[in-house]
CSV table of C-alpha atoms in Angstrom, one decimal:
chain,number,residue,atom,x,y,z
L,216,MET,CA,224.7,156.8,169.1
L,217,LYS,CA,225.4,157.4,165.5
L,218,LEU,CA,225.9,160.9,164.2
L,219,ASN,CA,226.2,162.0,160.6
L,220,GLU,CA,229.8,162.9,161.2
L,221,ARG,CA,230.9,163.3,157.7
L,222,SER,CA,228.3,165.9,157.1
L,223,VAL,CA,229.0,167.6,160.4
L,224,ALA,CA,232.7,167.8,159.5
L,225,HIS,CA,231.8,169.2,156.2
L,226,TYR,CA,229.7,171.9,157.8
L,227,ALA,CA,232.6,172.7,160.0
L,228,THR,CA,235.0,173.3,157.1
L,229,CYS,CA,232.8,174.8,154.4
L,230,ASN,CA,232.5,178.4,153.6
L,231,SER,CA,229.4,179.2,155.6
L,232,PRO,CA,230.0,182.0,158.1
L,233,ALA,CA,231.8,181.3,161.3
L,234,ASP,CA,230.5,183.2,164.3
L,235,HIS,CA,233.9,183.3,165.9
L,236,ALA,CA,237.3,181.7,165.4
L,237,GLY,CA,240.7,181.7,167.0
L,238,PHE,CA,243.3,179.8,168.9
L,239,LEU,CA,242.5,178.6,172.4
L,240,ARG,CA,244.2,176.2,174.7
L,241,LYS,CA,242.0,173.5,175.9
L,242,ARG,CA,242.6,171.8,179.2
L,243,VAL,CA,243.3,168.1,178.8
L,244,GLU,CA,240.9,166.1,180.9
L,245,ARG,CA,242.2,163.1,182.7
L,246,HIS,CA,239.8,160.3,183.7
L,247,HIS,CA,242.0,158.2,185.9
L,248,HIS,CA,242.8,159.0,189.5
L,249,HIS,CA,246.2,160.2,190.5
L,250,ALA,CA,246.6,158.5,193.9
L,251,HIS,CA,250.2,159.1,194.6
L,252,HIS,CA,251.4,162.1,192.6
L,253,HIS,CA,250.3,165.6,191.8
L,254,HIS,CA,247.7,166.0,189.1
L,255,THR,CA,249.5,168.1,186.5
L,256,THR,CA,247.2,170.1,184.3
L,257,SER,CA,248.1,170.3,180.7
L,258,TYR,CA,246.7,172.3,177.9
L,259,GLN,CA,246.6,171.6,174.2
L,260,ARG,CA,246.4,174.4,171.7
L,261,HIS,CA,243.7,174.1,169.0
L,262,TRP,CA,242.1,176.2,166.3
L,263,PHE,CA,238.5,176.7,167.4
L,264,VAL,CA,235.6,177.6,165.1
L,265,LEU,CA,232.1,178.5,166.3
L,266,LYS,CA,229.3,178.0,163.9
L,267,GLY,CA,225.8,178.5,165.3
L,268,ASN,CA,225.4,176.3,168.3
L,269,LEU,CA,228.4,174.1,167.4
L,270,LEU,CA,232.0,174.7,168.6
L,271,PHE,CA,234.5,172.8,166.5
L,272,TYR,CA,238.2,172.4,167.2
L,273,PHE,CA,241.0,171.5,164.8
L,274,GLU,CA,244.6,170.4,165.2
L,275,GLU,CA,245.8,173.3,163.1
L,276,ARG,CA,244.1,176.2,161.4
L,277,GLU,CA,244.6,174.6,158.0
L,278,SER,CA,243.3,171.2,159.1
L,279,ARG,CA,240.7,169.8,156.8
L,280,GLU,CA,238.8,168.0,159.5
L,281,PRO,CA,237.9,168.9,163.0
L,282,VAL,CA,239.3,166.7,165.8
L,283,GLY,CA,236.3,167.5,168.0
L,284,LEU,CA,233.0,169.1,168.5
L,285,VAL,CA,231.2,170.6,171.4
L,286,VAL,CA,227.4,170.9,171.0
L,287,LEU,CA,226.5,174.1,172.9
L,288,GLU,CA,223.0,173.3,174.1
L,289,GLY,CA,222.2,173.3,177.8
L,290,CYS,CA,225.4,174.9,178.8
L,291,THR,CA,226.6,178.1,180.5
L,292,VAL,CA,229.9,179.9,179.9
L,293,GLU,CA,231.7,181.4,182.9
L,294,LEU,CA,235.0,182.8,183.8
L,295,CYS,CA,237.3,180.4,185.5
L,296,GLU,CA,239.3,180.7,188.6
L,297,ALA,CA,241.9,178.3,187.2
L,298,ALA,CA,245.6,178.8,187.6
L,299,GLU,CA,245.7,180.2,184.1
L,300,ASP,CA,244.9,183.8,183.2
L,301,PHE,CA,242.2,184.4,180.6
L,302,ALA,CA,240.5,181.0,181.3
L,303,PHE,CA,236.8,180.3,180.9
L,304,ALA,CA,234.7,177.2,181.1
L,305,ILE,CA,231.8,175.7,179.3
L,306,ARG,CA,229.7,173.9,181.8
L,307,PHE,CA,226.7,171.8,181.2
L,308,ASP,CA,223.4,171.7,183.2
L,309,ASP,CA,223.7,168.0,183.3
L,310,ALA,CA,225.3,167.2,186.6
L,311,GLY,CA,228.4,165.1,186.3
L,312,ALA,CA,229.1,166.2,182.8
L,313,ARG,CA,232.6,167.3,182.3
L,314,ALA,CA,233.3,171.0,181.7
L,315,TYR,CA,235.5,172.3,178.9
L,316,VAL,CA,238.2,174.7,180.2
L,317,LEU,CA,239.6,177.0,177.6
L,318,VAL,CA,242.3,179.6,177.8
L,319,ALA,CA,242.5,182.6,175.5
L,320,ASP,CA,245.5,184.6,174.5
L,321,GLY,CA,244.5,187.7,176.3
L,322,GLN,CA,241.7,189.7,178.0
L,323,ALA,CA,240.0,190.9,174.8
L,324,ALA,CA,240.1,187.5,173.2
L,325,MET,CA,238.7,185.9,176.3
L,326,GLU,CA,235.8,188.4,176.5
L,327,ALA,CA,235.0,188.0,172.9
L,328,TRP,CA,234.9,184.2,173.2
L,329,VAL,CA,232.7,184.3,176.3
L,330,LYS,CA,230.3,186.7,174.7
L,331,ALA,CA,230.1,184.7,171.5
L,332,LEU,CA,229.7,181.3,173.2
L,333,SER,CA,227.0,182.6,175.6
L,334,ARG,CA,224.9,183.6,172.7
L,335,ALA,CA,225.5,180.5,170.7
L,336,SER,CA,222.4,178.5,171.7
L,337,PHE,CA,219.7,177.7,169.3
L,338,ASP,CA,217.1,179.1,171.8
L,339,TYR,CA,218.9,182.4,171.9
L,340,MET,CA,218.8,182.8,168.2
L,341,ARG,CA,215.2,181.7,168.1
L,342,LEU,CA,214.4,184.4,170.7
L,343,VAL,CA,216.0,187.1,168.7
L,344,VAL,CA,214.2,186.0,165.5
L,345,ARG,CA,210.9,185.9,167.3
L,346,GLU,CA,211.5,189.4,168.7
L,347,LEU,CA,212.2,190.7,165.3
L,348,GLU,CA,209.3,188.9,163.8
L,349,LYS,CA,207.1,190.8,166.3
L,350,GLN,CA,208.7,194.1,165.5
L,351,LEU,CA,208.2,193.5,161.8
L,352,GLU,CA,204.6,192.8,162.4
L,353,GLU,CA,204.3,196.0,164.4
L,354,ALA,CA,206.1,197.9,161.7
L,355,CYS,CA,203.7,196.5,159.1
L,356,LYS,CA,200.8,197.6,161.2
L,357,SER,CA,202.2,201.0,161.6
L,358,LEU,CA,202.7,201.4,158.0
L,359,ALA,CA,199.3,200.2,157.1
L,360,ALA,CA,197.4,202.1,159.7
L,361,CYS,CA,199.3,205.3,159.8
L,362,ARG,CA,201.5,206.2,156.8
L,363,ASN,CA,202.6,209.6,158.0
L,364,SER,CA,203.7,208.9,161.5
L,365,PRO,CA,205.3,205.6,162.0
L,366,ARG,CA,205.1,204.4,165.5
L,367,ARG,CA,208.2,204.1,167.6
L,368,PHE,CA,208.1,200.9,169.5
L,369,SER,CA,209.5,200.9,172.9
L,370,SER,CA,210.8,197.5,173.9
L,371,SER,CA,213.1,198.6,176.7
L,372,GLY,CA,211.6,195.9,178.8
L,373,ARG,CA,213.1,193.3,176.5
L,374,LYS,CA,216.4,195.1,176.3
L,375,ARG,CA,218.2,193.4,179.0
L,376,HIS,CA,217.5,189.8,178.2
L,377,LEU,CA,218.4,190.0,174.6
L,378,SER,CA,221.9,191.3,175.4
L,379,ASN,CA,222.3,189.0,178.3
L,380,PRO,CA,221.0,185.5,177.5
L,381,ALA,CA,221.3,184.5,181.1
L,382,LEU,CA,218.2,186.6,181.8
L,383,LEU,CA,216.0,184.7,179.4
L,384,PRO,CA,212.6,184.8,180.9
L,385,LEU,CA,211.0,181.4,181.2
L,386,GLN,CA,207.9,182.2,179.2
L,387,GLU,CA,210.0,182.6,176.0
L,388,LYS,CA,210.5,178.8,175.9
L,389,PRO,CA,208.5,177.0,173.2
L,390,THR,CA,205.0,176.3,174.4
L,391,VAL,CA,204.2,172.7,175.3
L,392,LEU,CA,201.1,171.1,173.8
L,393,GLU,CA,199.0,168.5,175.6
L,394,ASN,CA,200.7,165.6,173.9
L,395,GLY,CA,204.0,166.6,175.3
L,396,TYR,CA,205.4,167.9,172.1
L,397,SER,CA,206.3,171.5,171.9
L,398,THR,CA,206.0,173.5,168.8
L,399,TRP,CA,207.9,176.4,167.6
L,400,GLY,CA,206.6,179.6,166.1
L,401,SER,CA,204.4,179.7,163.2
L,402,GLY,CA,205.6,176.7,161.2
L,403,GLY,CA,203.9,176.7,157.9
L,404,SER,CA,200.7,178.3,158.9
L,405,VAL,CA,200.0,181.6,160.6
L,406,PRO,CA,198.5,180.9,164.1
L,407,GLY,CA,196.8,183.5,166.2
L,408,GLY,CA,199.8,184.7,167.9
L,409,ALA,CA,201.7,185.7,164.9
L,410,THR,CA,199.2,186.9,162.4
L,411,CYS,CA,200.1,189.6,160.1
L,412,PRO,CA,198.3,192.9,160.6
L,413,ASP,CA,194.8,193.6,159.6
L,414,ARG,CA,194.6,193.6,155.8
L,415,ASP,CA,191.2,195.2,155.5
L,416,GLU,CA,192.8,198.6,155.9
L,417,GLY,CA,194.3,198.4,152.5
L,418,HIS,CA,195.0,202.1,152.4
L,419,ALA,CA,198.7,201.9,152.3
L,420,LYS,CA,200.7,200.6,149.4
L,421,PRO,CA,202.8,197.5,150.1
L,422,PRO,CA,206.3,198.3,151.1
L,423,PRO,CA,208.7,198.1,148.2
L,424,LEU,CA,210.4,194.8,147.5
L,425,PRO,CA,213.6,194.4,149.5
L,426,PRO,CA,216.7,195.2,147.4
L,427,ARG,CA,219.3,192.6,147.1
L,428,ARG,CA,221.0,192.6,150.5
L,429,ARG,CA,224.2,191.1,149.3
L,430,SER,CA,225.1,194.0,146.9
L,431,ALA,CA,224.3,196.5,149.7
L,432,THR,CA,226.7,194.9,152.2
L,433,GLY,CA,229.4,193.7,149.8
L,434,SER,CA,228.9,190.1,150.4
L,435,ALA,CA,232.0,188.1,151.2
L,436,THR,CA,230.7,185.3,148.9
L,437,GLY,CA,231.1,187.4,145.8
L,438,SER,CA,228.4,187.6,143.2
L,439,PRO,CA,224.7,187.8,144.1
L,440,ALA,CA,222.8,184.6,144.3
L,441,PRO,CA,222.0,183.5,140.8
L,442,GLY,CA,218.7,182.0,141.6
L,443,LEU,CA,216.9,185.2,142.6
L,444,SER,CA,215.7,187.6,140.0
L,445,PRO,CA,214.5,191.1,140.7
L,446,ALA,CA,211.0,190.1,139.8
L,447,MET,CA,210.3,188.2,143.0
L,448,PRO,CA,206.8,186.9,143.8
L,449,ASP,CA,204.7,189.0,146.1
L,450,SER,CA,206.9,190.8,148.6
L,451,PRO,CA,206.6,188.7,151.8
L,452,VAL,CA,205.6,191.7,153.7
L,453,SER,CA,203.0,193.2,151.4
L,454,PRO,CA,199.6,193.4,153.0
L,455,GLU,CA,198.1,191.1,150.4
L,456,THR,CA,200.3,188.1,151.3
L,457,ASP,CA,200.0,185.7,154.1
L,458,CYS,CA,203.0,187.4,155.8
L,459,PHE,CA,204.9,184.8,157.6
L,460,SER,CA,204.3,181.7,155.5
L,461,LYS,CA,205.3,183.5,152.4
L,462,LEU,CA,208.2,184.9,154.1
L,463,HIS,CA,209.4,181.5,155.1
L,464,SER,CA,209.1,180.1,151.6
L,465,TRP,CA,210.8,183.2,150.2
L,466,TYR,CA,213.6,182.3,152.5
L,467,GLY,CA,213.6,178.8,151.2
L,468,GLN,CA,214.4,180.1,147.8
L,469,GLU,CA,217.2,182.2,149.1
L,470,ILE,CA,218.7,179.2,150.8
L,471,THR,CA,218.4,177.0,147.7
L,472,ALA,CA,220.2,179.7,145.8
L,473,LEU,CA,222.9,180.1,148.4
L,474,ARG,CA,223.4,176.3,148.7
L,475,ARG,CA,223.7,176.1,144.9
L,476,GLU,CA,226.4,178.7,145.1
L,477,TRP,CA,228.3,176.9,147.8
L,478,GLN,CA,228.1,173.7,145.9
L,479,GLU,CA,229.4,175.4,142.8
L,480,ARG,CA,232.3,176.8,144.7
L,481,GLN,CA,233.0,173.3,146.1
L,482,LYS,CA,233.2,172.0,142.6
L,483,ARG,CA,235.6,174.7,141.7
L,484,GLY,CA,237.8,173.1,144.3
L,485,HIS,CA,238.2,175.5,147.2
L,486,PRO,CA,240.7,174.3,149.8
K,299,MET,CA,235.8,163.4,165.5
K,300,ARG,CA,235.2,163.5,169.2
K,301,TYR,CA,232.0,165.1,170.4
K,302,ASN,CA,230.1,165.5,173.7
K,303,GLU,CA,227.8,162.6,173.2
K,304,ARG,CA,226.5,162.8,176.7
K,305,GLU,CA,225.1,166.3,176.1
K,306,LEU,CA,223.7,165.2,172.8
K,307,LEU,CA,221.8,162.3,174.5
K,308,SER,CA,220.6,164.9,177.1
K,309,LEU,CA,219.4,167.0,174.2
K,310,ALA,CA,217.5,164.1,172.8
K,311,ARG,CA,215.4,164.0,176.0
K,312,GLN,CA,214.3,167.6,175.7
K,313,PRO,CA,210.8,168.6,174.6
K,314,ALA,CA,210.7,168.2,170.8
K,315,GLU,CA,209.7,170.7,168.2
K,316,LYS,CA,208.1,167.7,166.5
K,317,ALA,CA,208.0,164.0,167.1
K,318,ALA,CA,206.2,161.1,165.5
K,319,GLU,CA,206.6,157.4,164.7
K,320,ILE,CA,207.6,157.3,161.1
K,321,LEU,CA,209.1,154.6,158.8
K,322,MET,CA,212.7,155.4,158.2
K,323,ARG,CA,215.4,154.0,155.9
K,324,VAL,CA,219.0,154.9,156.2
K,325,PRO,CA,221.3,155.2,153.1
K,326,LYS,CA,223.0,151.9,153.6
K,327,LYS,CA,223.1,149.1,151.2
K,328,GLY,CA,220.3,146.7,151.8
K,329,SER,CA,218.6,148.8,154.5
K,330,VAL,CA,214.8,148.6,154.7
K,331,LEU,CA,212.1,150.9,156.1
K,332,LYS,CA,211.8,150.5,159.9
K,333,LYS,CA,209.5,152.1,162.3
K,334,ARG,CA,211.3,154.7,164.3
K,335,LEU,CA,210.4,157.4,166.8
K,336,VAL,CA,211.7,160.5,165.1
K,337,LYS,CA,212.2,163.6,167.1
K,338,LEU,CA,213.2,167.1,166.1
K,339,VAL,CA,215.1,169.1,168.8
K,340,VAL,CA,216.7,172.4,167.8
K,341,ASN,CA,218.8,171.6,164.7
K,342,PHE,CA,219.1,167.8,165.4
K,343,LEU,CA,216.8,165.0,164.2
K,344,PHE,CA,217.1,162.1,166.6
K,345,TYR,CA,215.7,158.7,165.8
K,346,PHE,CA,214.9,155.9,168.3
K,347,ARG,CA,213.7,152.4,168.2
K,348,THR,CA,210.1,152.8,169.3
K,349,ASP,CA,210.6,151.1,172.6
K,350,GLU,CA,213.9,152.6,173.6
K,351,ALA,CA,214.8,155.7,175.6
K,352,GLU,CA,218.2,156.3,174.0
K,353,PRO,CA,218.4,157.3,170.3
K,354,ILE,CA,220.1,155.1,167.8
K,355,GLY,CA,221.3,158.1,166.0
K,356,ALA,CA,221.2,161.8,165.3
K,357,LEU,CA,221.3,163.9,162.2
K,358,LEU,CA,222.6,167.5,162.4
K,359,LEU,CA,220.3,169.4,160.1
K,360,GLU,CA,222.7,171.9,158.6
K,361,HIS,CA,223.5,172.1,154.9
K,362,CYS,CA,220.9,169.5,154.2
K,363,ARG,CA,218.3,169.2,151.6
K,364,ILE,CA,214.8,168.2,152.5
K,365,THR,CA,213.0,166.7,149.4
K,366,LYS,CA,209.5,165.7,149.0
K,367,GLU,CA,209.6,162.4,147.2
K,368,GLU,CA,206.6,160.3,146.2
K,369,GLU,CA,203.3,160.2,148.1
K,370,ASN,CA,203.8,160.3,151.9
K,371,VAL,CA,207.6,160.2,151.5
K,372,PHE,CA,210.3,162.8,152.1
K,373,SER,CA,214.1,162.5,152.3
K,374,ILE,CA,217.0,164.2,153.9
K,375,SER,CA,220.3,164.4,152.2
K,376,PHE,CA,223.4,166.5,152.7
K,377,VAL,CA,224.9,168.9,150.3
K,378,GLU,CA,228.2,167.1,150.0
K,379,GLU,CA,226.6,163.7,149.3
K,380,PRO,CA,223.2,164.4,147.7
K,381,GLU,CA,222.7,160.8,146.6
K,382,ARG,CA,222.8,159.4,150.1
K,383,LYS,CA,219.3,159.8,151.3
K,384,TYR,CA,217.6,159.2,154.6
K,385,CYS,CA,214.0,158.3,153.6
K,386,PHE,CA,210.9,158.8,155.7
K,387,GLU,CA,207.5,157.4,154.9
K,388,CYS,CA,204.7,159.1,156.8
K,389,ASP,CA,201.1,158.0,157.5
K,390,SER,CA,199.6,160.7,155.4
K,391,GLU,CA,200.5,163.3,152.8
K,392,GLU,CA,199.5,166.0,155.4
K,393,GLN,CA,202.0,164.6,158.0
K,394,CYS,CA,204.6,164.4,155.2
K,395,GLN,CA,204.1,168.1,154.3
K,396,GLU,CA,204.3,169.2,157.9
K,397,TRP,CA,207.6,167.4,158.4
K,398,VAL,CA,209.0,168.8,155.2
K,399,GLU,CA,208.1,172.4,156.3
K,400,ALA,CA,209.4,171.9,159.8
K,401,LEU,CA,212.7,170.4,158.8
K,402,LYS,CA,213.3,173.1,156.2
K,403,ARG,CA,213.1,175.7,159.0
K,404,ALA,CA,215.0,173.6,161.5
K,405,SER,CA,218.6,174.7,160.8
K,406,TYR,CA,220.5,177.4,162.6
K,407,GLU,CA,221.4,178.8,159.3
K,408,PHE,CA,217.8,179.2,158.3
K,409,MET,CA,217.1,181.1,161.5
K,410,ARG,CA,220.2,183.3,160.9
K,411,ARG,CA,218.9,184.1,157.4
K,412,SER,CA,215.4,184.9,158.8
K,413,LEU,CA,216.9,187.2,161.3
K,414,ILE,CA,219.0,189.1,158.8
K,415,PHE,CA,216.0,189.4,156.6
K,416,TYR,CA,213.8,190.8,159.4
K,417,ARG,CA,216.5,193.1,160.6
K,418,ASN,CA,216.9,194.5,157.1
K,419,GLU,CA,213.1,194.9,156.6
K,420,ILE,CA,212.6,196.6,159.9
K,421,GLN,CA,215.5,198.9,159.2
K,422,LYS,CA,214.0,199.8,155.8
K,423,MET,CA,210.6,200.4,157.3
K,424,THR,CA,211.5,202.3,160.4
K,425,GLY,CA,215.0,203.6,159.6
K,426,LYS,CA,216.3,202.0,162.7
K,427,ASP,CA,218.4,198.9,163.3
K,428,PRO,CA,216.3,196.8,165.6
K,429,LEU,CA,219.3,195.1,167.2
K,430,GLU,CA,220.9,198.4,168.3
K,431,GLN,CA,218.7,198.9,171.3
K,432,TYR,CA,219.7,195.4,172.5
K,433,GLY,CA,223.4,196.2,172.1
K,434,ILE,CA,223.9,193.2,169.8
K,435,SER,CA,224.1,194.9,166.4
K,436,GLU,CA,227.8,194.1,166.0
K,437,GLU,CA,227.5,190.4,166.8
K,438,ALA,CA,229.1,188.4,164.1
K,439,ARG,CA,226.2,186.0,164.0
K,440,PHE,CA,223.8,188.7,162.9
K,441,GLN,CA,225.8,189.9,160.0
K,442,LEU,CA,225.5,188.9,156.4
K,443,GLY,CA,228.6,187.6,154.7
K,444,THR,CA,230.6,187.1,157.9
K,445,GLN,CA,234.1,185.8,156.9
K,446,LYS,CA,235.6,182.6,158.2
K,447,GLN,CA,238.6,184.0,160.1
């Protein structure tokens, strides 16, 4: 099966944020049988970079291209009873698939990796996004309906599964339509489940436009995205707008601006 | 670059966000439009010969540009090689628009940005960080401007 490897390798090495990185020793998997002598386990040290649901590994930290990639879908991460200390394994649901056994430098490093990897799946991120989408909707409602006393939402029921992805309840999976294809979230339209709050209230003013996030947090990428001016179109969360579809296209602009910035930095010849 | 192809093939068999038979052309000299089963699963776009169970190929949809081209047509290209386009010709303009919208939202990076945006908005509206109650507010993946270590 072909894969757009060049683009994938580029994604691995470009400036977009890594979710975790560090040295790990990876167990070398042997495929042939050792009939008459002991199977000696050996490990190779690599520089690992986690981006989203993709775990890349490089020969050296400065290597310009990854030597390998582990797609982290349909897997679990668990501590390993291997001979090595600080070992953990990435195991796939698919029976018969090989596991990746990795060894960290110490307890803290191991724990950090296990945590980062167990939250790496696309579904987990999607779950958190949906959860926040709901909360934002509730906050919109609160603001529109009751200006003086914003509701506190209790979501303690959801608390456990967001911090521990292993407890993901089944109903959070994307719904399956009759033709066998599942759809995710609101797409371009705003279906029943994710409608923005009742706009007929109209009593409250729209929330103020979000300030430029990057200046607030001191973005690692330097100057604010050039493409976005303070005079943005309707705030995506104002009651007049079609909340989520506007929000998504608002995001599209941000991404375009960010991408342009990354490209410009590429041209300036970063290593 | 080595990768766990077996798992990727397994992923290709999962329920899709979106799937359809679409005419597709790869950015190779002399290639023509061919009917393919195109399937979007998480941030991968798989494409199959219409009568085969295993995909011919997969496109990771990160750092890609989805462009609406002429009527019924959209393309996917990647930021480091914008002139190399994977072209898709749909049955209708409506189908074309649906795919463009779906693919623009398909990347992990898009989700990350959405999350950061929602988080920020909720914080502004309620004064509370919505991730705190889940104990995940310090997770690197939910921060803006995370450095490559």
